[in-house]
Short mmCIF file of C-alpha atoms in Angstrom, two decimals:
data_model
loop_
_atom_site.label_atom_id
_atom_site.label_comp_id
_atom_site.label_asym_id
_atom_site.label_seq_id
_atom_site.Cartn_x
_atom_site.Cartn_y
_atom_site.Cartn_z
CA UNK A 1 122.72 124.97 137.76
CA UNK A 2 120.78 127.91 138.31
CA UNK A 3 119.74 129.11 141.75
CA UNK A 4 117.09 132.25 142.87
CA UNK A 5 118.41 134.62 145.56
CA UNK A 6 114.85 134.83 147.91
CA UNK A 7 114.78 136.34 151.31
CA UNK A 8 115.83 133.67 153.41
CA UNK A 9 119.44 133.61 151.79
CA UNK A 10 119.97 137.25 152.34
CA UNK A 11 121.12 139.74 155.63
CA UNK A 12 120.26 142.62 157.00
CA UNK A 13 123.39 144.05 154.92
CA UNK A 14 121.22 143.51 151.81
CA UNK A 15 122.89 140.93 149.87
CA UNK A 16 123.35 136.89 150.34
CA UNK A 17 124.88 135.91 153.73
CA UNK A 18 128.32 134.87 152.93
CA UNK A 19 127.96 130.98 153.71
CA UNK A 20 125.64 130.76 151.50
CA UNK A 21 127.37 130.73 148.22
CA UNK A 22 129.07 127.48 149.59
CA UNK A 23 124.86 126.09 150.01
CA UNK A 24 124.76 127.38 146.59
CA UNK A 25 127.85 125.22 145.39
CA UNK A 26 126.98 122.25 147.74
CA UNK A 27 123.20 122.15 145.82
CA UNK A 28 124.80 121.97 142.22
CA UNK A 29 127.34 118.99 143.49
CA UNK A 30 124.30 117.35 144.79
CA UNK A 31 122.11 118.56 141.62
CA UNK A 32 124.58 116.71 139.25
CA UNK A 33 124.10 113.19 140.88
CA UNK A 34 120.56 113.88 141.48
CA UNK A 35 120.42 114.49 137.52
CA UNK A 36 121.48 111.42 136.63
CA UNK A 37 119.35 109.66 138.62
CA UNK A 38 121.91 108.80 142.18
CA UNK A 39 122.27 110.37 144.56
CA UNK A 40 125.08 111.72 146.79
CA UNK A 41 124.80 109.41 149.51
CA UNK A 42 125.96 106.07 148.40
CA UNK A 43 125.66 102.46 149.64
CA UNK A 44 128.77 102.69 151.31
CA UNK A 45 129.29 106.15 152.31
CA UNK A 46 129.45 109.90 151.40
CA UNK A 47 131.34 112.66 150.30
CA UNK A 48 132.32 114.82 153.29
CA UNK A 49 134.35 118.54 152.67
CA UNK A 50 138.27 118.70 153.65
CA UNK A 51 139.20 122.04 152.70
CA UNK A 52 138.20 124.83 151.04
CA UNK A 53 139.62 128.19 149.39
CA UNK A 54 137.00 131.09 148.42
CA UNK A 55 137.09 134.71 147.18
CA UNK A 56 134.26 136.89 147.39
CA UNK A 57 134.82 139.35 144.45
CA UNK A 58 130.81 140.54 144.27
CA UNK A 59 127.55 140.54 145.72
CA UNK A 60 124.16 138.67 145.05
CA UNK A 61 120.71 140.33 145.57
CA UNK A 62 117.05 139.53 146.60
CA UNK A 63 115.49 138.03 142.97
CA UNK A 64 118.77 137.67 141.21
CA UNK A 65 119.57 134.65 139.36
CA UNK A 66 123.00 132.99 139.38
CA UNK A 67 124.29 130.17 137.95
CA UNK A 68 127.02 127.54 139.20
CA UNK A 69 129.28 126.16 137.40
CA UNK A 70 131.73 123.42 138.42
CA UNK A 71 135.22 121.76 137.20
CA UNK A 72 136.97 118.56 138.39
CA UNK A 73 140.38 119.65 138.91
CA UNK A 74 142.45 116.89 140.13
CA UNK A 75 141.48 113.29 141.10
CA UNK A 76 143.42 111.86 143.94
CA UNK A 77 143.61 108.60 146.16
CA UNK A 78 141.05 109.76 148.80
CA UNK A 79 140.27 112.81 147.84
CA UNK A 80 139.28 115.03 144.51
CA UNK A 81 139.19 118.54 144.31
CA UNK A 82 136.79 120.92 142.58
CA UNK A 83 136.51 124.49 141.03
CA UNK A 84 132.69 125.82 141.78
CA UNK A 85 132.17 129.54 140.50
CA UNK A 86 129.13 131.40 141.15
CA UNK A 87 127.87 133.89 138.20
CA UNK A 88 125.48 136.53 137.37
CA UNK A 89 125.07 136.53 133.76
CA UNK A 90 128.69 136.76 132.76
CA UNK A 91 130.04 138.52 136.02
CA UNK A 92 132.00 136.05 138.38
CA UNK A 93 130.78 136.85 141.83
CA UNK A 94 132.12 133.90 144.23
CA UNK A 95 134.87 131.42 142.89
CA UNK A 96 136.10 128.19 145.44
CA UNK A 97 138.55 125.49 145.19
CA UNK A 98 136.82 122.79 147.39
CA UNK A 99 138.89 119.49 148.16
CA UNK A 100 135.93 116.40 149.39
CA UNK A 101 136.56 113.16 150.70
CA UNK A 102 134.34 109.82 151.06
CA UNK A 103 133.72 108.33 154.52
CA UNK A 104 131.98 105.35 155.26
CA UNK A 105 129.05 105.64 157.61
CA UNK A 106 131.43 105.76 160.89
CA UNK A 107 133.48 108.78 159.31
CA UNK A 108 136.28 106.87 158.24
CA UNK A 109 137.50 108.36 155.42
CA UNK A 110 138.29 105.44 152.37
CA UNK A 111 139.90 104.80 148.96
CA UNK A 112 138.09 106.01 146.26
CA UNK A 113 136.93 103.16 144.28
CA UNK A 114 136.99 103.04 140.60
CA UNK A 115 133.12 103.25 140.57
CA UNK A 116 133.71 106.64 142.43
CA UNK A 117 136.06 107.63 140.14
CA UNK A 118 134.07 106.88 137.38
CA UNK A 119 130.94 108.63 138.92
CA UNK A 120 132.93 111.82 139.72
CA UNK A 121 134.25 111.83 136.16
CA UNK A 122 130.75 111.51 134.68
CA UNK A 123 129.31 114.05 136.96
CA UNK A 124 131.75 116.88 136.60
CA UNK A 125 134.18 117.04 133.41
CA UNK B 1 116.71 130.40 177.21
CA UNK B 2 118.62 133.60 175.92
CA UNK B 3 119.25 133.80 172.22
CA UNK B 4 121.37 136.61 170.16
CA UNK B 5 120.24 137.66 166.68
CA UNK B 6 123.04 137.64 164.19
CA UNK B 7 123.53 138.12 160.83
CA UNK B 8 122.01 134.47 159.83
CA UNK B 9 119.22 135.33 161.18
CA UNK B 10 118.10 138.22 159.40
CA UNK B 11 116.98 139.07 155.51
CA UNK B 12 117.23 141.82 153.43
CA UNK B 13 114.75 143.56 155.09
CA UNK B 14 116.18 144.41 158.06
CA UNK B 15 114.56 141.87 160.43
CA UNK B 16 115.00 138.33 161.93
CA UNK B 17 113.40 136.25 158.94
CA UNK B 18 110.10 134.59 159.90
CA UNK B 19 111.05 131.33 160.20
CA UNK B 20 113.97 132.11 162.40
CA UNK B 21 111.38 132.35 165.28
CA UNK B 22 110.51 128.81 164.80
CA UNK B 23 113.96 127.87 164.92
CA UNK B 24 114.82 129.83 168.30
CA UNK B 25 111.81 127.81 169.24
CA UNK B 26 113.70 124.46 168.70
CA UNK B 27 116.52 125.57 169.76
CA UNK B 28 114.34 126.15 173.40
CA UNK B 29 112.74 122.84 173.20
CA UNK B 30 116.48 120.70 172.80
CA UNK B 31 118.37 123.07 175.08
CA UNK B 32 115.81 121.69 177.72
CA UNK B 33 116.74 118.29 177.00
CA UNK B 34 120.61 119.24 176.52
CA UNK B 35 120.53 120.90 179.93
CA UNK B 36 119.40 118.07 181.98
CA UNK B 37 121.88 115.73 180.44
CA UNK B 38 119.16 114.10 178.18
CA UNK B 39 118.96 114.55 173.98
CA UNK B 40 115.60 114.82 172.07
CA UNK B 41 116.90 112.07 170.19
CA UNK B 42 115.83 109.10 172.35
CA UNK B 43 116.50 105.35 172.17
CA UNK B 44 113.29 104.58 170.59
CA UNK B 45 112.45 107.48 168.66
CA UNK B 46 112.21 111.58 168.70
CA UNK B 47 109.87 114.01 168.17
CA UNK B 48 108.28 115.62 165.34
CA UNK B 49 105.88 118.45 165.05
CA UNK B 50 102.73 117.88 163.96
CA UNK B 51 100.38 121.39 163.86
CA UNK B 52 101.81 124.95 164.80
CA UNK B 53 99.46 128.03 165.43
CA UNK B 54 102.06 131.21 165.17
CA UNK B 55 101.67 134.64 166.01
CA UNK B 56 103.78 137.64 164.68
CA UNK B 57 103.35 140.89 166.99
CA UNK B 58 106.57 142.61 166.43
CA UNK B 59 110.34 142.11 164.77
CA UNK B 60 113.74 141.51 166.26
CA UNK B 61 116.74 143.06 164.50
CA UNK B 62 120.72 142.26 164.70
CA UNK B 63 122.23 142.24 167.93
CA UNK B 64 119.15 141.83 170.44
CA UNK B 65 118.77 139.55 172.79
CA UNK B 66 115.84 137.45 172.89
CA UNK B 67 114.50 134.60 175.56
CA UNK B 68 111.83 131.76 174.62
CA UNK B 69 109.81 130.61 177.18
CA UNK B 70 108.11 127.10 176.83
CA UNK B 71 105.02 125.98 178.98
CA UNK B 72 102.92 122.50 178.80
CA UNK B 73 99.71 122.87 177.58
CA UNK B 74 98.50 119.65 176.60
CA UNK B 75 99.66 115.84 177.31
CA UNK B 76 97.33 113.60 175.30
CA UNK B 77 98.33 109.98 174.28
CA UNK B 78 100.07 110.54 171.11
CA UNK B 79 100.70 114.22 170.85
CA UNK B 80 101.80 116.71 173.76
CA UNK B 81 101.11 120.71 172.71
CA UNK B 82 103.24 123.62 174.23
CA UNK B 83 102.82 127.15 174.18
CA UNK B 84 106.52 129.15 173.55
CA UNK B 85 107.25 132.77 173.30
CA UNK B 86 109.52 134.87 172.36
CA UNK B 87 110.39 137.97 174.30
CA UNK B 88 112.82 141.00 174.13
CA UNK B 89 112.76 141.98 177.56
CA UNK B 90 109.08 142.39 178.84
CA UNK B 91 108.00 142.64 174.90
CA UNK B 92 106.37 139.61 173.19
CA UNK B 93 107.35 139.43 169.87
CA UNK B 94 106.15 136.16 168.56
CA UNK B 95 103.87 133.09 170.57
CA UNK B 96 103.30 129.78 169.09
CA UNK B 97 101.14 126.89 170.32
CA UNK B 98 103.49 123.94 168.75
CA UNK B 99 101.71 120.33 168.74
CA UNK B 100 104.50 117.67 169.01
CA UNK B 101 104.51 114.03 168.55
CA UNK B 102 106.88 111.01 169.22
CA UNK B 103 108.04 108.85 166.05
CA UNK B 104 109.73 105.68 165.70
CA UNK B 105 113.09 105.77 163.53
CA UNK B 106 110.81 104.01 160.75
CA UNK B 107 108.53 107.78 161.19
CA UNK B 108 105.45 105.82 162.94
CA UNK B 109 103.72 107.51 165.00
CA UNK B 110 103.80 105.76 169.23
CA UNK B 111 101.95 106.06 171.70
CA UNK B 112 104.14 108.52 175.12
CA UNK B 113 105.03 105.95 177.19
CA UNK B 114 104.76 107.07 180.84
CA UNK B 115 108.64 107.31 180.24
CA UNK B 116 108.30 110.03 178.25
CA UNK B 117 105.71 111.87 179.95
CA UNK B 118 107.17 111.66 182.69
CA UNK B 119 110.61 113.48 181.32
CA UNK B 120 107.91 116.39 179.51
CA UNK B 121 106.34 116.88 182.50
CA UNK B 122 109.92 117.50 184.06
CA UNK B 123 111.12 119.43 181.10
CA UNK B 124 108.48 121.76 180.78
CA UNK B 125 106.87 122.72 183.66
CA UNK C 1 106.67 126.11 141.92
CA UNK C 2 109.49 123.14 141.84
CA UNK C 3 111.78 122.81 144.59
CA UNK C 4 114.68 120.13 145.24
CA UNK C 5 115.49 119.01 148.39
CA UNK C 6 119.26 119.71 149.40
CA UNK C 7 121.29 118.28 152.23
CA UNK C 8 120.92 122.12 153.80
CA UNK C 9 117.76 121.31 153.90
CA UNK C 10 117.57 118.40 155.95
CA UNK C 11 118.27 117.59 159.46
CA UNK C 12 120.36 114.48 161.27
CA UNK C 13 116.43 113.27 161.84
CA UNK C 14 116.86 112.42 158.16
CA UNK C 15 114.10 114.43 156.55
CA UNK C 16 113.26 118.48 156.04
CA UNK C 17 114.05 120.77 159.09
CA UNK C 18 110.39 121.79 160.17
CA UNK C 19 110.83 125.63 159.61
CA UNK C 20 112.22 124.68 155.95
CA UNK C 21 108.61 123.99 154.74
CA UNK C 22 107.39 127.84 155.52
CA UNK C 23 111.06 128.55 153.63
CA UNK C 24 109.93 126.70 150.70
CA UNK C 25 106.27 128.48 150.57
CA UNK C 26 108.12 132.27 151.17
CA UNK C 27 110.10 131.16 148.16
CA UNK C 28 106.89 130.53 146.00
CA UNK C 29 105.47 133.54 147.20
CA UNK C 30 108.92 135.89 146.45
CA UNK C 31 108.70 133.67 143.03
CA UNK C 32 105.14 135.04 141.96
CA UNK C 33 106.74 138.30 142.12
CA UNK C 34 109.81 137.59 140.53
CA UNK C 35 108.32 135.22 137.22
CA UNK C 36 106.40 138.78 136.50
CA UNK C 37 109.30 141.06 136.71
CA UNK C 38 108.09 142.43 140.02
CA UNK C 39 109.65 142.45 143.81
CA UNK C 40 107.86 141.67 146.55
CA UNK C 41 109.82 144.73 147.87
CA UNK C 42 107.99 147.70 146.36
CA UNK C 43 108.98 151.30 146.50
CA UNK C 44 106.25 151.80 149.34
CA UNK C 45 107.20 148.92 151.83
CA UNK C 46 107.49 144.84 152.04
CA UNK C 47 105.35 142.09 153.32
CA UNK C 48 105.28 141.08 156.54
CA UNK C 49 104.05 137.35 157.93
CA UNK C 50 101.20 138.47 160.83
CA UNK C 51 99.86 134.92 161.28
CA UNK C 52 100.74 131.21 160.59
CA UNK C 53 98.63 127.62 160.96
CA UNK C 54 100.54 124.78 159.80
CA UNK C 55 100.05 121.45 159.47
CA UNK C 56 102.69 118.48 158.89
CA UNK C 57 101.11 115.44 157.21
CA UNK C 58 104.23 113.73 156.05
CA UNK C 59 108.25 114.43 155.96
CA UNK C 60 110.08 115.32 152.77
CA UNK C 61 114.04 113.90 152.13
CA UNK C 62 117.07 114.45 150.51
CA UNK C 63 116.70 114.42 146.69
CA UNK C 64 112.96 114.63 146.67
CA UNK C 65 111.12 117.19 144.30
CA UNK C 66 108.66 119.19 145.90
CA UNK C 67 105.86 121.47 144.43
CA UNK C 68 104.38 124.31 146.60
CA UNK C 69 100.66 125.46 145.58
CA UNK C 70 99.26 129.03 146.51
CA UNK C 71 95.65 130.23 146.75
CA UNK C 72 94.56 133.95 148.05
CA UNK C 73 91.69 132.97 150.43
CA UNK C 74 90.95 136.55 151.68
CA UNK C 75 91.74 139.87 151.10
CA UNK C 76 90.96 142.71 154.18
CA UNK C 77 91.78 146.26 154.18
CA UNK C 78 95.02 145.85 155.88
CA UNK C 79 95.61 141.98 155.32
CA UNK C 80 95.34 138.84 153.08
CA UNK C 81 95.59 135.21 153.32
CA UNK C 82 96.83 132.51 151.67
CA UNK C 83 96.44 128.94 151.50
CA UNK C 84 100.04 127.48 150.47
CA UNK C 85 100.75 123.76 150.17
CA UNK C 86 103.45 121.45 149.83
CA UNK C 87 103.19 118.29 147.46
CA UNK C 88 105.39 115.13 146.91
CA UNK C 89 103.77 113.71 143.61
CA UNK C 90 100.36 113.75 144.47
CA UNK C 91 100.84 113.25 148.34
CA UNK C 92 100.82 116.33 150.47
CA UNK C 93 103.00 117.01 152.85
CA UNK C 94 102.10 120.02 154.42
CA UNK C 95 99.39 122.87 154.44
CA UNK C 96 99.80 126.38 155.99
CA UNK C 97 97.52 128.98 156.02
CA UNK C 98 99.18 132.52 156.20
CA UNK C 99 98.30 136.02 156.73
CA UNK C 100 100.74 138.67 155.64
CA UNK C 101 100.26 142.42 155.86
CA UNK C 102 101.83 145.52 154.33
CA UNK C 103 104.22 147.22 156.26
CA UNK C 104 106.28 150.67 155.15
CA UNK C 105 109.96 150.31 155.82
CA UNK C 106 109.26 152.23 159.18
CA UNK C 107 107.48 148.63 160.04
CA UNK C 108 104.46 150.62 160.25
CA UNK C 109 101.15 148.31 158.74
CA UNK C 110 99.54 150.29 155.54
CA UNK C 111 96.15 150.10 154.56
CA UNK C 112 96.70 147.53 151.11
CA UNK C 113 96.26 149.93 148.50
CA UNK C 114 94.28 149.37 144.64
CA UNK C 115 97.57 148.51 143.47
CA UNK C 116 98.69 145.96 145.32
CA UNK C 117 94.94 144.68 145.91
CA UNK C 118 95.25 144.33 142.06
CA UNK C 119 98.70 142.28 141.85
CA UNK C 120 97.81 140.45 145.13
CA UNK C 121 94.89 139.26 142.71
CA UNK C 122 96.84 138.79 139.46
CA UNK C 123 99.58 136.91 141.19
CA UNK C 124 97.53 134.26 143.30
CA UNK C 125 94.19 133.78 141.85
CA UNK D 1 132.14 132.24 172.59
CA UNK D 2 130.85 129.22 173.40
CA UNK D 3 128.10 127.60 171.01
CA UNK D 4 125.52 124.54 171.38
CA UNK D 5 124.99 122.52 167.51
CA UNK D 6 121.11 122.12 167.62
CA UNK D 7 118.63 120.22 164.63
CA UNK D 8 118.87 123.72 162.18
CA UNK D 9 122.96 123.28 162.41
CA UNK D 10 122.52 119.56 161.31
CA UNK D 11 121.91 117.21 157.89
CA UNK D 12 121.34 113.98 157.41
CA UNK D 13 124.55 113.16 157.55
CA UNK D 14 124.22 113.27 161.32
CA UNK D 15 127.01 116.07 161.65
CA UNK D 16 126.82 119.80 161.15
CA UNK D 17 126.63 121.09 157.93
CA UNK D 18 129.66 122.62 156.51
CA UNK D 19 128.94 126.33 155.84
CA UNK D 20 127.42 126.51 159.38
CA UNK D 21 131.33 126.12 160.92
CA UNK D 22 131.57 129.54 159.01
CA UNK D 23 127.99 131.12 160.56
CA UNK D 24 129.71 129.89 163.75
CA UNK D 25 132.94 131.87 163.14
CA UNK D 26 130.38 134.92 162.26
CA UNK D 27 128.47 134.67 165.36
CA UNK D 28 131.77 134.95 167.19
CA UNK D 29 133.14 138.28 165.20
CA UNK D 30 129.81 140.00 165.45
CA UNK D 31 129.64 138.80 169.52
CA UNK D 32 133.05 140.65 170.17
CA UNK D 33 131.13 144.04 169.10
CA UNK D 34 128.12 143.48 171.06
CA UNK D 35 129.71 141.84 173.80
CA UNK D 36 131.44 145.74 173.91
CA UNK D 37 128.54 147.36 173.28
CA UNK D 38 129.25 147.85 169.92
CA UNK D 39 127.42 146.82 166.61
CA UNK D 40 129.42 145.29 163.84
CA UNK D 41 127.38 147.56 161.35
CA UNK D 42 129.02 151.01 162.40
CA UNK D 43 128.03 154.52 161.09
CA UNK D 44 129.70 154.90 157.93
CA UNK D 45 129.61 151.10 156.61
CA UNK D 46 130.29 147.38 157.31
CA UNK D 47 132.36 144.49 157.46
CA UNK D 48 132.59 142.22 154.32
CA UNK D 49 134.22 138.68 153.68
CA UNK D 50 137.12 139.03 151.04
CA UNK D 51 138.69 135.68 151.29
CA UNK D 52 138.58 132.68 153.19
CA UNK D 53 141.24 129.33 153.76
CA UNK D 54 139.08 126.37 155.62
CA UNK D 55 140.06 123.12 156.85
CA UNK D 56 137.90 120.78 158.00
CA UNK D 57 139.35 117.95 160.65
CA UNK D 58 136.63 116.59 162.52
CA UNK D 59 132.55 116.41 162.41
CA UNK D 60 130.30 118.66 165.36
CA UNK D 61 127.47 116.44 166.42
CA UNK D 62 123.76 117.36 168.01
CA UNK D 63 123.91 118.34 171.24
CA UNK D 64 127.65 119.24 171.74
CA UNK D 65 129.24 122.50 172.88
CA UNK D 66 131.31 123.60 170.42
CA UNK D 67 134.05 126.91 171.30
CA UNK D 68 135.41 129.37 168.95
CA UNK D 69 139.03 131.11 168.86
CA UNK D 70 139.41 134.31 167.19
CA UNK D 71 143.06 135.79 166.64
CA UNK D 72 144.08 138.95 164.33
CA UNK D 73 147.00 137.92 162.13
CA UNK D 74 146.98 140.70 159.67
CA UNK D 75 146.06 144.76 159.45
CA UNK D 76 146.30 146.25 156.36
CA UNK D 77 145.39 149.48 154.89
CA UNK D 78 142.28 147.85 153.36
CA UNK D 79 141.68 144.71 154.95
CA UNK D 80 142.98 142.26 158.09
CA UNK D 81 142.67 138.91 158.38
CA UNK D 82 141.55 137.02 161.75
CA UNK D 83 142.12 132.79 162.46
CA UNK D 84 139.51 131.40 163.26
CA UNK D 85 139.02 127.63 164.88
CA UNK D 86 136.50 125.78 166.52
CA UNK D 87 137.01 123.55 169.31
CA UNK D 88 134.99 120.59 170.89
CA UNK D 89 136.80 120.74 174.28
CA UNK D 90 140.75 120.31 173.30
CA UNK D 91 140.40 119.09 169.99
CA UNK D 92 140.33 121.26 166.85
CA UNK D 93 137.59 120.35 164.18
CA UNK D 94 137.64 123.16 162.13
CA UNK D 95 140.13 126.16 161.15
CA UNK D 96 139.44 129.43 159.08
CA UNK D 97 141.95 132.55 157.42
CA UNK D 98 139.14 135.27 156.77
CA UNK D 99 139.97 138.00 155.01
CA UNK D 100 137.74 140.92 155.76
CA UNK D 101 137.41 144.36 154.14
CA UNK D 102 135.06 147.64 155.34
CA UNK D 103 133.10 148.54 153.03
CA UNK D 104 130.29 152.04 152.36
CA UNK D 105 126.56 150.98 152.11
CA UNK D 106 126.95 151.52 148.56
CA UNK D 107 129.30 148.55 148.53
CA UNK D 108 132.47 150.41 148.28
CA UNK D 109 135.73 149.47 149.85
CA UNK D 110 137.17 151.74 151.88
CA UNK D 111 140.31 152.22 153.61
CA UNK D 112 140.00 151.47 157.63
CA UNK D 113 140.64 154.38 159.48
CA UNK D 114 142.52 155.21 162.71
CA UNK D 115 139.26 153.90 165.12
CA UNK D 116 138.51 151.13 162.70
CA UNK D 117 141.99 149.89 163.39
CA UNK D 118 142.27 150.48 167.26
CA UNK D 119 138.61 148.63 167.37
CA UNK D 120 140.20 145.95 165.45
CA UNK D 121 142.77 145.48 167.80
CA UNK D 122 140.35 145.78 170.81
CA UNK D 123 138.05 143.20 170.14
CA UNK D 124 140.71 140.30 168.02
CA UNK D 125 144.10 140.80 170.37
#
């Protein structure tokens, strides 16, 4: 997945807001169902974020280009985690441990089904 | 309505990003709603703009305070068209004439009921 | 220019956030710049938006693939516009015409020198 | 700092978006300067994000007034860390360790001095 720094994702400091590297990692979970032809909202829900970890180790600039790359790291009952890391060429700038869930449409947060599971292991191993 | 520029809301170059103004904009236009108790989300439908006419006389940077003011210009049968600007104390930065109109959840376009008109006439004037 | 719509992107009205569109046609504009090896910020000074017209003809979602189209309509002494457009397929969403000017990093507006006259020319025509 | 969720914080999930619970948390550091008359982009550099531990508990709708807690748990030589947690009257939906660190406008990390620290302490205690 590979994503253009423009204006709009930058501050007055120069370089790319700090929320956005979790846009950046949100569009390359979304990327990998749209690739495949689903998409991230199912039938019977959607995958909502329960926690996250992130370290900031460098900054992005207007016009660079950075690449995401993501890693299913554990597969639980209701919830899955992943590794996303944002790069510039081969420098790591941004690395996060993100833990999702899936909700029905009231917010209820449910089982992963084996279709799910299946999906998820597709989409990012 | 009194708005603070943060970080978000400027780019690399120093400034509130162009389409920020819109935003602050919006944000006028629900607060109106939000502060009579009402949402722009209505039982039958919301609104959605339809033509915008923008003007850019001069930037806001990080930490100002801006205000939007909103005026009715227009109330036709489908379509209603305010005039908002934005100010930093007496200095107009931006003015937009914004042409809004009132969709179904299906995105059809309905006629203002005399419902509605009669809650823009209150909101806006 | 290709651009995916993310859930970022989008609003709880289901579809693109209105201000998103003139997001999407900055980014084609910065991209211009960028495919060449340039920056739209030069040693001399930036662009700066002076003047918008929009028009909403349809609403993008989640998922979708949109393509933004640019044409340089007029070049003055100390301004130029273009004519950028959002398409779905062949369906288009949304037109804006926009004038931009050249501004030194004072924010004062500079007379559009041969240079930039000449990539202004190179990039949109 | 109080803060209203309007369309921009939204997707079409119907909730806020979850990188904008972290532009909330920024608005509220970068309010506790101005609110002293203070900018949070001082003379000899600025304030970057090192680290950051999120959990998410419960979904911010349109429309709602949403409040946000700030508390400095750690000052080191190089960095301190602040919790911060957003509230929708008494109940909790969101909860952030930042890690900050002062950096030079060359990027640079620099040790926070005496009046860094006693600002710190100021505005967070």
């Amino acid at each position: 997945m590979k994503i253009r720094v423009y204006y709009e994702d930058t501050d007055v400091g120069g370089v790319v807001y700090h929320s956005n590297y979790l846009n950046f990692c949100e569009r390359a979970r979304s990327e990998a169902f749209f690739e495949k032809g689903m998409s991230p909202v199912m039938q019977n829900g959607h995958f909502v974020v329960k926690d996250i970890q992130a370290s900031y180790i460098a900054s992005a600039k207007l016009g660079e280009i950075l690449y995401v790359k993501t890693a299913l790291m554990e597969l639980k009952r209701v919830s899955f985690k992943l590794r996303q890391e944002v790069y510039r060429d081969e420098e790591k700038l941004f690395e996060m441990d993100i833990t999702l869930a899936f909700v029905d449409f009231e917010g209820k947060i449910k089982k992963l089904e084996p279709q799910n599971l299946e999906i998820l292991n597709l989409l990012f191993t």
